[in-house]
N, CA, C and O atoms as a DFTB+ gen file, in Angstrom:
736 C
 N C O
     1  1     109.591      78.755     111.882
     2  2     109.447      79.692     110.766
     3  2     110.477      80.798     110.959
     4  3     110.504      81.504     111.967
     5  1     111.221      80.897     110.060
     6  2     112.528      82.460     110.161
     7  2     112.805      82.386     108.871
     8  3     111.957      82.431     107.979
     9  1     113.931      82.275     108.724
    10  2     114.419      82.732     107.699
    11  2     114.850      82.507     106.331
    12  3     115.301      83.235     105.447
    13  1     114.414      80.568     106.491
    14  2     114.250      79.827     105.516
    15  2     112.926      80.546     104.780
    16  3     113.212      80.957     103.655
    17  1     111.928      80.716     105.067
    18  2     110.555      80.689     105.366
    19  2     110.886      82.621     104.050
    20  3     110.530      82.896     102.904
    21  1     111.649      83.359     105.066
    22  2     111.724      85.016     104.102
    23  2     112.406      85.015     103.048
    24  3     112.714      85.993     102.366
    25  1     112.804      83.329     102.790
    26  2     113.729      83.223     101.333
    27  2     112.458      82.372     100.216
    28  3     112.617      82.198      99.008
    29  1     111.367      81.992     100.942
    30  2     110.335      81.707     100.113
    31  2     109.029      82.627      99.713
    32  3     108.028      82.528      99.004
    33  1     109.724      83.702     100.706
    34  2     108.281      84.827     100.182
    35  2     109.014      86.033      99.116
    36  3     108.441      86.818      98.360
    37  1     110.388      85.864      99.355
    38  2     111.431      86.926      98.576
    39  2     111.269      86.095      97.060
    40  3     111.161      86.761      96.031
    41  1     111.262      84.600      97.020
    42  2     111.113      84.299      95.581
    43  2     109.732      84.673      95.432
    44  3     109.539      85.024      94.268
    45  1     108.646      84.744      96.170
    46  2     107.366      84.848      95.741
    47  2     107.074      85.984      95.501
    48  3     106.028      85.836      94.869
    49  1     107.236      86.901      95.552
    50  2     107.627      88.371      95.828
    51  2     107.661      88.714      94.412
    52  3     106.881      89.302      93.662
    53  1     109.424      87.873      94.201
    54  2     109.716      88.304      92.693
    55  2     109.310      87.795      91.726
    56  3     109.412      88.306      90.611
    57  1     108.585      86.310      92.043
    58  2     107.903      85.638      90.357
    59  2     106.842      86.850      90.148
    60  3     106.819      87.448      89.072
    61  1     105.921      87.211      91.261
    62  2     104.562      87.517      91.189
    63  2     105.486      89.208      90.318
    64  3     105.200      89.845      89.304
    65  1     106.343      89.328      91.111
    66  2     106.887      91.297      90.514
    67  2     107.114      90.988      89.056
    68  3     106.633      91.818      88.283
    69  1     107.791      89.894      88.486
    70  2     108.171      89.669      87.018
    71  2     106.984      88.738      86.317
    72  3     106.974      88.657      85.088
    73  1     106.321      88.272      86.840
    74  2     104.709      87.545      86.049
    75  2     103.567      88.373      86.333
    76  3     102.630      88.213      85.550
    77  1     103.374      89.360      87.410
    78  2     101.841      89.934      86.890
    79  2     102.429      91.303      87.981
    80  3     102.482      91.360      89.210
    81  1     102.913      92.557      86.652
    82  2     103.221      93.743      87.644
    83  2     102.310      94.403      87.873
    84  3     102.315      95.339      88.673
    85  1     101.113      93.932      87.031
    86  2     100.089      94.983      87.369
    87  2      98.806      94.013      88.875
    88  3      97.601      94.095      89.116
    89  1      99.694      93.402      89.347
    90  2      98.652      92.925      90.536
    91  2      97.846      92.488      90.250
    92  3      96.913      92.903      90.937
    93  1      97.302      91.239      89.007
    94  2      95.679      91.110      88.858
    95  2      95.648      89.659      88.694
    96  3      94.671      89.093      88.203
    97  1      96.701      89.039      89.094
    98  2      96.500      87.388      88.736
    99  2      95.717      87.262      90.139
   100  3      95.378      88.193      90.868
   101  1      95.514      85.896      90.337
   102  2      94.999      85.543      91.497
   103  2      96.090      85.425      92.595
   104  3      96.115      85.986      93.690
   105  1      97.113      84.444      91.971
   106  2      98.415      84.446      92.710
   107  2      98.952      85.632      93.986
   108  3      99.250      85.620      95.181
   109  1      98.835      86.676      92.763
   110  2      99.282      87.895      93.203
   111  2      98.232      88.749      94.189
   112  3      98.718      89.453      95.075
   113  1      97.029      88.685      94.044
   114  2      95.806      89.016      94.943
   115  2      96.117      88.296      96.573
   116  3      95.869      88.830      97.654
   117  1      96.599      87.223      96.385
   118  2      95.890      86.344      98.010
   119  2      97.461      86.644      98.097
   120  3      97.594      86.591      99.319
   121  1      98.620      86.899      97.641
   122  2      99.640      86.509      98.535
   123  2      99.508      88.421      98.943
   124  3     100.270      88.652      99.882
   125  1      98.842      89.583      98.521
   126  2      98.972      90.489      98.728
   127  2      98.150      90.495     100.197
   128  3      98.528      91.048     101.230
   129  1      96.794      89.642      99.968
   130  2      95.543      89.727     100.908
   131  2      96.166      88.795     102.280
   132  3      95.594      88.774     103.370
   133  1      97.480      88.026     101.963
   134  2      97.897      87.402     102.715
   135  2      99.495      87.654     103.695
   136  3      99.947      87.242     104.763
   137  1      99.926      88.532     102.637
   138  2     101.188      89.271     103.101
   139  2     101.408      89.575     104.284
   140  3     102.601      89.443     104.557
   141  1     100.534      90.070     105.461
   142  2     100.943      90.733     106.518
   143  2     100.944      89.458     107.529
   144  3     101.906      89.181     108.245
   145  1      99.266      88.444     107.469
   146  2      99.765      87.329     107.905
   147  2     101.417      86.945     108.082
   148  3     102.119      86.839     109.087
   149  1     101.656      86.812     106.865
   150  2     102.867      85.610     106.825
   151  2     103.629      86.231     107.249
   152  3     104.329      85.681     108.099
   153  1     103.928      87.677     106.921
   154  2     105.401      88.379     107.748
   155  2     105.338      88.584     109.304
   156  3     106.334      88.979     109.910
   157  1     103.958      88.267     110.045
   158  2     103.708      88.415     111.303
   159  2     104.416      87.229     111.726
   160  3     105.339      87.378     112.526
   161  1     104.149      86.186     111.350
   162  2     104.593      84.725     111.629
   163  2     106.191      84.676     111.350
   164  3     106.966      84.068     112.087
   165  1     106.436      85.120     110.634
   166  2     108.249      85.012     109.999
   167  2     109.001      85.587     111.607
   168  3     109.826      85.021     112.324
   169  1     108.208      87.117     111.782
   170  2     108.771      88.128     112.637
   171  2     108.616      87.213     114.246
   172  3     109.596      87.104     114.984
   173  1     107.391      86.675     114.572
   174  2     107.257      86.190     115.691
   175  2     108.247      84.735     115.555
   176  3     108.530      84.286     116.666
   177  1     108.661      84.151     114.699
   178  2     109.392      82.727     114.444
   179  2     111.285      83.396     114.679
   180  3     112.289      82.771     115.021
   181  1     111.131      84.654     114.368
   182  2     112.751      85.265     114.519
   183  2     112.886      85.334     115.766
   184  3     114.081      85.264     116.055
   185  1     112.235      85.439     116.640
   186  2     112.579      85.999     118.057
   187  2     111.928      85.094     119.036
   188  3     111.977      85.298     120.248
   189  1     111.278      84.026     118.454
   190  2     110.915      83.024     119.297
   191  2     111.617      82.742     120.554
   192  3     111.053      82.793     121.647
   193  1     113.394      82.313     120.313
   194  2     113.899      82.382     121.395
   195  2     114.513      83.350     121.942
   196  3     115.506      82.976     122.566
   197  1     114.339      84.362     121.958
   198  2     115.294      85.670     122.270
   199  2     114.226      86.077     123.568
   200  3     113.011      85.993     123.744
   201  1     115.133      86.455     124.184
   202  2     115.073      87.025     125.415
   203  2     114.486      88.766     125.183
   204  3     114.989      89.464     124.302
   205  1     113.444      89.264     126.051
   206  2     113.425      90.925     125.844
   207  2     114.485      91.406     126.006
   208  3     115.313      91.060     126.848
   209  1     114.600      92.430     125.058
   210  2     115.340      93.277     124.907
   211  2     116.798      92.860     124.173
   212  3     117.741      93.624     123.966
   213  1     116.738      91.859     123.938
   214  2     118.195      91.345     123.077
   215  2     118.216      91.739     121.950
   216  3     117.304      92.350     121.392
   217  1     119.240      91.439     121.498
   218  2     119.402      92.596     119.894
   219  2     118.757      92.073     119.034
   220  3     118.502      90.868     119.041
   221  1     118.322      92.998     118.009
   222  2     117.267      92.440     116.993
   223  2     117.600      91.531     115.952
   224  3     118.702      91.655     115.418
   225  1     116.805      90.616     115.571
   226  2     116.699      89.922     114.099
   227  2     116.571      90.449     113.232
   228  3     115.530      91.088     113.080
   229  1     117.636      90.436     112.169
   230  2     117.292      91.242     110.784
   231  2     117.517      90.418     109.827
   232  3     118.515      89.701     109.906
   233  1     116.757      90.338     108.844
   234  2     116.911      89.444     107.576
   235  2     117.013      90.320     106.025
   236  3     116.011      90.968     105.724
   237  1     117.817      90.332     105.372
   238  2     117.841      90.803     104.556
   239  2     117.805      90.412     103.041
   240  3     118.855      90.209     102.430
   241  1     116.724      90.322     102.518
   242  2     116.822      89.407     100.908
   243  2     116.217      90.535     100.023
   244  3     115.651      91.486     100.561
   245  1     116.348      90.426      98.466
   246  2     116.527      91.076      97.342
   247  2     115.249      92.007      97.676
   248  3     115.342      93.229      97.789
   249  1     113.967      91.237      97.831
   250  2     112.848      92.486      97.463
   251  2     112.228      92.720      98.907
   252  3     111.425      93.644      98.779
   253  1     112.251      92.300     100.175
   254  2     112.197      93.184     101.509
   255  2     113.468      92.791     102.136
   256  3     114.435      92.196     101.662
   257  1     113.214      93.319     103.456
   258  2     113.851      92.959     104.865
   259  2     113.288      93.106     106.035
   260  3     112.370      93.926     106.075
   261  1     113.570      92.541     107.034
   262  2     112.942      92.428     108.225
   263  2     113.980      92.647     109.592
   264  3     115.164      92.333     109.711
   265  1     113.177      93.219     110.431
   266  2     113.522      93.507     111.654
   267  2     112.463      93.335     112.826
   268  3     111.424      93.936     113.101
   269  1     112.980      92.531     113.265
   270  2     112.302      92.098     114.417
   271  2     112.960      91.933     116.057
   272  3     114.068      91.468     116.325
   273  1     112.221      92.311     116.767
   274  2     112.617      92.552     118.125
   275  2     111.647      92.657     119.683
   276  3     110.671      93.389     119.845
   277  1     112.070      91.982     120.414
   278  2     111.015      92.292     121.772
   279  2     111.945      92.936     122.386
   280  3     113.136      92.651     122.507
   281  1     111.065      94.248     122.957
   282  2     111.000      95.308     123.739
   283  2     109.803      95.341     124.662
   284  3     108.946      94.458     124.624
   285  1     109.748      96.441     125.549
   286  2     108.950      96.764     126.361
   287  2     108.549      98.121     126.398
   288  3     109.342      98.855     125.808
   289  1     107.526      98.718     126.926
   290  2     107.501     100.116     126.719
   291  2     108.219     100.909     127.145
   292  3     108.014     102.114     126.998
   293  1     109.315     100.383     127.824
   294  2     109.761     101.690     128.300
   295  2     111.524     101.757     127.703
   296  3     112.204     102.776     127.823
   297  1     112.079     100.359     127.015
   298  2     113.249     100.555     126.253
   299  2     112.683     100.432     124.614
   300  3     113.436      99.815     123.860
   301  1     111.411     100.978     124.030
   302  2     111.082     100.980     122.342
   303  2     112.055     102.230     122.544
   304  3     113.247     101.927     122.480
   305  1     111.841     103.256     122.721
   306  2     112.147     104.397     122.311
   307  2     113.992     104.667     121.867
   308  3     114.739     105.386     121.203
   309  1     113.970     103.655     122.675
   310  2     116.132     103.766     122.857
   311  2     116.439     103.021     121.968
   312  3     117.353     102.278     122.326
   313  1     116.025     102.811     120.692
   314  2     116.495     101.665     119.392
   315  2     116.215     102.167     118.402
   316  3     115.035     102.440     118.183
   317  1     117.116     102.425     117.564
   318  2     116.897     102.656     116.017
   319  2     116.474     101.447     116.023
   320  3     116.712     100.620     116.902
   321  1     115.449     101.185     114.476
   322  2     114.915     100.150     113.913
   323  2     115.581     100.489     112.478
   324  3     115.127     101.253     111.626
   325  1     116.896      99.649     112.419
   326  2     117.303      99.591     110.803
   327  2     117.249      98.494     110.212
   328  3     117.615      97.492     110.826
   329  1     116.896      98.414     109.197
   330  2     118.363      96.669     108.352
   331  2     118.875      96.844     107.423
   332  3     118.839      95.981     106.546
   333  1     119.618      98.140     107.225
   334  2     120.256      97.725     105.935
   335  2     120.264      99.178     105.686
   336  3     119.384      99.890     106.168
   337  1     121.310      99.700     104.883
   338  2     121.083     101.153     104.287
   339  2     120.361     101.876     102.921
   340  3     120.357     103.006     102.433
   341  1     119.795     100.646     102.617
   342  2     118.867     101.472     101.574
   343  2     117.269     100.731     101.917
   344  3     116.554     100.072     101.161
   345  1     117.085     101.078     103.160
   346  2     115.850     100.911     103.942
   347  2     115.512     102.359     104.944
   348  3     116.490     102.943     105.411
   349  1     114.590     102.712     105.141
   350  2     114.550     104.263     106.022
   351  2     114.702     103.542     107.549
   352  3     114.110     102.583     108.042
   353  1     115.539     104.246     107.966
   354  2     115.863     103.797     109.340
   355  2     114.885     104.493     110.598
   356  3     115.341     105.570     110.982
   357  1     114.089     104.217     111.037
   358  2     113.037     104.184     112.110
   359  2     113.496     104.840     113.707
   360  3     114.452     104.286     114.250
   361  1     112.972     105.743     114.277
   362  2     112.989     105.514     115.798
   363  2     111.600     105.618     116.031
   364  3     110.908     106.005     115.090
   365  1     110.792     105.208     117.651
   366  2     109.593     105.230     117.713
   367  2     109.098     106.038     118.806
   368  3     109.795     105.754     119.780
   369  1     108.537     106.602     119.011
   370  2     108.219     107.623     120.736
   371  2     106.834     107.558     120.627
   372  3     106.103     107.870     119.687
   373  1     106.616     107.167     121.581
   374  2     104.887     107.265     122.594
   375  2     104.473     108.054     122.561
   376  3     105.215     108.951     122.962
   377  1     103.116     108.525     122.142
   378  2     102.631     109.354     121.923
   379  2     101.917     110.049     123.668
   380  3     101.779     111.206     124.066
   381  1     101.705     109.123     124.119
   382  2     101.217     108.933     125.871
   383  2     102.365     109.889     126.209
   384  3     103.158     110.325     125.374
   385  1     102.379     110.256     127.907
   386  2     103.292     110.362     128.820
   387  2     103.855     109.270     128.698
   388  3     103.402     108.279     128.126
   389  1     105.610     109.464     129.608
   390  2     106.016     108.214     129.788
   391  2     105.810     107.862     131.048
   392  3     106.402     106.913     131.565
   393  1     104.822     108.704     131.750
   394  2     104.561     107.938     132.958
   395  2     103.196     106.894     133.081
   396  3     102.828     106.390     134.142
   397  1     102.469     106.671     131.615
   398  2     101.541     106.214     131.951
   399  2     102.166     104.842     130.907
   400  3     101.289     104.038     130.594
   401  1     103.252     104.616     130.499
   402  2     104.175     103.163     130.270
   403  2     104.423     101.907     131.219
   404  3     104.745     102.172     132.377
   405  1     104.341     100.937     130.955
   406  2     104.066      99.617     131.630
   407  2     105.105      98.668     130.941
   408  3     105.036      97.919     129.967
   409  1     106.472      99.114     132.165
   410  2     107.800      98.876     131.654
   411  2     107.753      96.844     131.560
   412  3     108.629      96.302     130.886
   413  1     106.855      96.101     132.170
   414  2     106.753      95.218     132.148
   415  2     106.196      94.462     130.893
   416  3     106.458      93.315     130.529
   417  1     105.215      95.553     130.220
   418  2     105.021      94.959     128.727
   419  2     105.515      94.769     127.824
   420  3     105.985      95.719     127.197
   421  1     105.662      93.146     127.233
   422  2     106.642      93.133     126.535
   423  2     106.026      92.895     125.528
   424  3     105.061      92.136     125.446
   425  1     106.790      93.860     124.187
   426  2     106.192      94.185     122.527
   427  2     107.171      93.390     121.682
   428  3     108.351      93.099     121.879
   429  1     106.227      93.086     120.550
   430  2     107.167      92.814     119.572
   431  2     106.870      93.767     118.321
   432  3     105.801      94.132     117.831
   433  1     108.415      94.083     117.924
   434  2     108.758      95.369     116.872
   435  2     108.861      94.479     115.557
   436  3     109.762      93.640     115.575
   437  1     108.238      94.530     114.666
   438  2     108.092      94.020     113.479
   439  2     108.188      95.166     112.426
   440  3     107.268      95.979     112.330
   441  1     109.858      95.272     111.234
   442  2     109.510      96.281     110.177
   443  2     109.805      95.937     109.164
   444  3     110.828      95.422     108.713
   445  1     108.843      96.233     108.741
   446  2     109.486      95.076     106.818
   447  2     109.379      96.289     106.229
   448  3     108.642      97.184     106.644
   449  1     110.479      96.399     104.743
   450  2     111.000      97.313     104.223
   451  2     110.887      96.606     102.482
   452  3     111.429      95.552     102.149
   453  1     110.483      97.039     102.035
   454  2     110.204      96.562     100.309
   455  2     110.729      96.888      99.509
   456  3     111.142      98.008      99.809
   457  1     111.243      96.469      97.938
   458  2     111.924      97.143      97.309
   459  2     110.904      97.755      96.626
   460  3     109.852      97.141      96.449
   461  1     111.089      99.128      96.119
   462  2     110.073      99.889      95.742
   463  2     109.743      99.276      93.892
   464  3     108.719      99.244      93.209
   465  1     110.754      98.992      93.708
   466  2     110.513      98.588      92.172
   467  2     109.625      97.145      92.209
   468  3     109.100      96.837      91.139
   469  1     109.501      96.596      92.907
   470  2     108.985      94.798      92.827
   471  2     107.897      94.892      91.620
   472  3     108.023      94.121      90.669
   473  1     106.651      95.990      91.656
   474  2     106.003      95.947      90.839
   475  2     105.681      97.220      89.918
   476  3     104.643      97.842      89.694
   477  1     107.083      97.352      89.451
   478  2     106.610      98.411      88.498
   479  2     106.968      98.220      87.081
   480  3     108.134      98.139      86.693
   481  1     105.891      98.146      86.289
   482  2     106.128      97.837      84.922
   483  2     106.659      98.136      84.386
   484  3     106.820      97.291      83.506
   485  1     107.436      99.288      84.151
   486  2     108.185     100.025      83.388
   487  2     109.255      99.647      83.356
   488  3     109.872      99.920      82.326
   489  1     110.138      98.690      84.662
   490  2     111.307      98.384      84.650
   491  2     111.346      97.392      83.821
   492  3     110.466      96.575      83.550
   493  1     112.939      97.548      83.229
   494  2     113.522      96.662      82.268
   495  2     113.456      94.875      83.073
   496  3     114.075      94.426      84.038
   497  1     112.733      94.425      82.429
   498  2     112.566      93.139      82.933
   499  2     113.244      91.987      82.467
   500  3     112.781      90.846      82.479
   501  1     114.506      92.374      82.005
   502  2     115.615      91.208      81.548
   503  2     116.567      91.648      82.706
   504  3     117.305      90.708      83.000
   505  1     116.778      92.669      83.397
   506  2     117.496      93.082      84.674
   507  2     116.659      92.272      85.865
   508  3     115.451      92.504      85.906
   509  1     117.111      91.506      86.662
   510  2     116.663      91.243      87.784
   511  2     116.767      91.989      89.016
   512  3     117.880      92.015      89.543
   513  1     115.273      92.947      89.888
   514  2     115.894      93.335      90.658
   515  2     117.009      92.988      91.921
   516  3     117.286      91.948      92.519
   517  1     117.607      94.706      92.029
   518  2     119.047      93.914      92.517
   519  2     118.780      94.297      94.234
   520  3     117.962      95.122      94.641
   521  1     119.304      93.821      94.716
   522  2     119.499      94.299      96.481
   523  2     120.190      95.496      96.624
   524  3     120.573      95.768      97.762
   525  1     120.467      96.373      95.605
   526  2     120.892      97.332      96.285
   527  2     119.412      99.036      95.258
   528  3     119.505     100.219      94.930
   529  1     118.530      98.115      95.234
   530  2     117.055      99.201      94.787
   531  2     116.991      99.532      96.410
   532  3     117.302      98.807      97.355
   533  1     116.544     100.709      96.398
   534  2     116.043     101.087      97.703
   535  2     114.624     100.343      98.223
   536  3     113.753     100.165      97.372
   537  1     114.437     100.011      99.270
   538  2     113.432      99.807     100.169
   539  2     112.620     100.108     100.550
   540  3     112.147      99.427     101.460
   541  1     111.617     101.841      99.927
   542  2     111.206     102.546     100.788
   543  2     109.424     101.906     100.522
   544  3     108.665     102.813     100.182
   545  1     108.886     100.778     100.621
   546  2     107.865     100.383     101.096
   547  2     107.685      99.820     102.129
   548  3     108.074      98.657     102.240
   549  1     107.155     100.360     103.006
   550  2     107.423      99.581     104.765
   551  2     105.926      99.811     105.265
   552  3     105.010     100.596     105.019
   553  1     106.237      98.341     106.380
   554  2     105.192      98.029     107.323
   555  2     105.649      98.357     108.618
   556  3     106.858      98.280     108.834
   557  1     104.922      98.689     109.462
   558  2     105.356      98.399     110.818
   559  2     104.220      97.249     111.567
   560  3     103.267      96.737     110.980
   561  1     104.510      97.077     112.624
   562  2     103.942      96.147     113.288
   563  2     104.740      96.489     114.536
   564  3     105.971      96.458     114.531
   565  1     103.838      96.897     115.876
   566  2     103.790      96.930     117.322
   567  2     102.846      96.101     118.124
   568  3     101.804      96.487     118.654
   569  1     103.469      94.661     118.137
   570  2     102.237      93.938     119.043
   571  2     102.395      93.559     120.261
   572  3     103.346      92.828     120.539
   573  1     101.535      93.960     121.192
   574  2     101.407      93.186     122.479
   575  2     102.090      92.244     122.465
   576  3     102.362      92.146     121.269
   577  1     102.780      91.123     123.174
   578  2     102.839      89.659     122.649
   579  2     101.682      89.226     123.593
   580  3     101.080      88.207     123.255
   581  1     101.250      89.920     124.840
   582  2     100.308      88.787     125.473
   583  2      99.322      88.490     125.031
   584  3      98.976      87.318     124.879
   585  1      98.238      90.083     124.538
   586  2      97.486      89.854     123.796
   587  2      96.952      89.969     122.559
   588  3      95.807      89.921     122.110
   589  1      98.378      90.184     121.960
   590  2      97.764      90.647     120.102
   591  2      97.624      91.737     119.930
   592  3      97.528      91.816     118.705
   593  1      97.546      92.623     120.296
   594  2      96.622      93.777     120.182
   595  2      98.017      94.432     119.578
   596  3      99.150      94.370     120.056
   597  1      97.542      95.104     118.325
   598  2      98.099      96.339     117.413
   599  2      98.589      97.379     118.437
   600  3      97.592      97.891     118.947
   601  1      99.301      97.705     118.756
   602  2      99.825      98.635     119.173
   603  2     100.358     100.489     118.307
   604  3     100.400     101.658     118.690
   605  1     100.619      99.826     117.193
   606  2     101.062     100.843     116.305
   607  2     100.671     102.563     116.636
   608  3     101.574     103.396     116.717
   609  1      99.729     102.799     116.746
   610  2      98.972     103.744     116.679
   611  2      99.216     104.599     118.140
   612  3      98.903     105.787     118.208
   613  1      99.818     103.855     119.324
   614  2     100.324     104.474     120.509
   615  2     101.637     105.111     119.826
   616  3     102.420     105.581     120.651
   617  1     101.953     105.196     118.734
   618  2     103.659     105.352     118.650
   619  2     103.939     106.515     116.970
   620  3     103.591     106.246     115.820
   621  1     104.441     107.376     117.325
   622  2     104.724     108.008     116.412
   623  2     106.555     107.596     116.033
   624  3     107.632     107.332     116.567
   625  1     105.973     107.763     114.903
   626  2     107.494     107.393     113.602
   627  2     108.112     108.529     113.384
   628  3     107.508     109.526     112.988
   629  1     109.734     108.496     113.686
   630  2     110.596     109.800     113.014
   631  2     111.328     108.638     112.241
   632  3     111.814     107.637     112.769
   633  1     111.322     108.993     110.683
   634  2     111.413     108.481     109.564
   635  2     113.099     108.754     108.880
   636  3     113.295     109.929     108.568
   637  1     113.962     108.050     108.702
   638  2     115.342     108.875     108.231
   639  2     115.531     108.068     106.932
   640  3     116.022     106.951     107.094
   641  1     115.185     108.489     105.487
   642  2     115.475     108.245     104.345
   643  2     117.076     107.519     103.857
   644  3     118.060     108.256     103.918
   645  1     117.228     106.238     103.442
   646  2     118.300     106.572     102.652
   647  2     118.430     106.899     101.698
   648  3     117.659     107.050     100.750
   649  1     120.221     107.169     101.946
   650  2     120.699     108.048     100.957
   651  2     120.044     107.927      99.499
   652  3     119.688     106.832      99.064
   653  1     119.892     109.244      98.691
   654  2     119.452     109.443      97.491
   655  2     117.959     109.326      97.110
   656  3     117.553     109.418      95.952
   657  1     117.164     109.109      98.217
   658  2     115.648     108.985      98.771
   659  2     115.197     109.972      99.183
   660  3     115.530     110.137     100.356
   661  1     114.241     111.172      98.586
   662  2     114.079     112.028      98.828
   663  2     112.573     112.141      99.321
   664  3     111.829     111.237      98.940
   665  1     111.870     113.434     100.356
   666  2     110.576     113.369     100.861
   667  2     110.034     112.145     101.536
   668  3     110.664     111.143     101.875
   669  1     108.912     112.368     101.658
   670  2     108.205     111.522     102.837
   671  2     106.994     110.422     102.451
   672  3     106.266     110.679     101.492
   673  1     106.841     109.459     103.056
   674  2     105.872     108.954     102.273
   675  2     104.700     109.442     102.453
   676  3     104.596     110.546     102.987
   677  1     103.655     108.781     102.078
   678  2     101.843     109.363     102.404
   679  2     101.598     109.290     103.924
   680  3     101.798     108.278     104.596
   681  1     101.216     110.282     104.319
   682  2     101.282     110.278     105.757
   683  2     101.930     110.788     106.536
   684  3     101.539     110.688     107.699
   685  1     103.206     111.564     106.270
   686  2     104.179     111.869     107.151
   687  2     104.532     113.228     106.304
   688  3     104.452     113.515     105.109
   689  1     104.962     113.933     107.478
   690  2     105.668     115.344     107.031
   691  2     106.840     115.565     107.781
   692  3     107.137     115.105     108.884
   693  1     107.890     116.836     106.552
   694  2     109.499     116.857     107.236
   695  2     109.436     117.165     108.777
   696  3     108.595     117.989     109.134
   697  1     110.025     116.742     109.467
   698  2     110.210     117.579     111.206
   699  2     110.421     118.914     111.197
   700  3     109.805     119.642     111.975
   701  1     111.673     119.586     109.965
   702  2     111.663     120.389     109.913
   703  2     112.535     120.727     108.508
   704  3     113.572     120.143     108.195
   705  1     111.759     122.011     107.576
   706  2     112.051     122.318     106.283
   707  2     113.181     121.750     105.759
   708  3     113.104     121.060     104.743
   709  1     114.698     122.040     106.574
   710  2     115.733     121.401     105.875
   711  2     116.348     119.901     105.931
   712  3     117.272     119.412     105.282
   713  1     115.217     119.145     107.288
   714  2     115.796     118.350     107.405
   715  2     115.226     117.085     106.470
   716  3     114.319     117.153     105.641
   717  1     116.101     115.786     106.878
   718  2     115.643     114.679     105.897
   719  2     114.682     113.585     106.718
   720  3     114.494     112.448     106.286
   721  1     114.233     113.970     107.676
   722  2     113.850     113.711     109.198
   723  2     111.876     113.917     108.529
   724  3     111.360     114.992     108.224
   725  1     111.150     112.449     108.479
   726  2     109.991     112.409     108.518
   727  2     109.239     112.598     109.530
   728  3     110.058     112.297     110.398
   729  1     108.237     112.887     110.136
   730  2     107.487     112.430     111.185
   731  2     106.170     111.564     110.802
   732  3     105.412     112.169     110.044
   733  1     105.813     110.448     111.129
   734  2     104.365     109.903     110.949
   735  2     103.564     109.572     111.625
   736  3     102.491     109.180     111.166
């Protein structure tokens, strides 16, 4: 599963964004109720063979993108998490000490990035969205690989908007008044 696999959820993505924008077919229900599944599997199928710490997998198609990567706790912090420039580019820091890190655990960094228009009715729907709409709907995903376990929540997000993307999403506030710098 990679990347064949993110060119069949990018068409699914967009029938469901141009056949039901308001979310209420069934179609559109289970692939929503099913979404994180499948991008877990895409992300763990990118890095299947990669070694920790090797450079990340990024996939980039019309309505998300993905970045995926194994790390450990003690090199997350030293990696931007980008793919692309009209996606918010990510760093991550431990909320813990870093002395209570377990440089031997190895994580997998999962960030999918959405195009914000996929389902909004208002857009002109004889235009197909294009790859260059901004991205700013995102998942993260921090998992154990040994045992599954969500990690997310050990890790605070400094958030960097692209260009022409203004404020923060739900959840996050500026670092500081002038900057373009989220925290979440």
């Amino acid at each position: 599963m990679g990347e064949k696999t993110t060119d069949v959820i990018d068409n699914f993505l967009q029938y469901s964004g141009e056949q039901d924008c308001n979310g209420e077919k069934d179609f559109t229900k289970n692939l929503e109720s099913d979404m994180a599944e499948y991008l877990s599997k895409v992300a763990e199928g990118l890095v299947s063979e990669k070694l920790t710490n090797e450079e990340a997998t990024i996939v980039n198609e019309n309505q998300f993108s993905v970045f995926a990567q194994k790390l450990t706790e003690c090199t997350i912090f030293l990696n931007k998490i980008e793919t692309d420039t009209i996606s918010p580019t990510l760093v991550l820091n431990r909320k813990d000490p870093i002395s209570q890190q377990n440089c031997t655990k190895e994580l997998l960094v999962s960030y999918y990035s959405f195009n914000e228009e996929i389902f909004d009715c208002d857009r002109n729907r004889s235009q197909p969205l294009s790859a260059s709409d901004s991205k700013t709907i995102m998942i993260l995903q921090i998992m154990d690989t040994e045992t599954g376990e969500d990690l997310k929540d050990n890790y605070k997000v400094i958030l960097s908007n692209p260009d022409g993307v203004e404020g923060c999403p739900d959840g996050c506030e500026l670092v500081e008044e002038d900057s373009a710098n989220c925290e979440c």
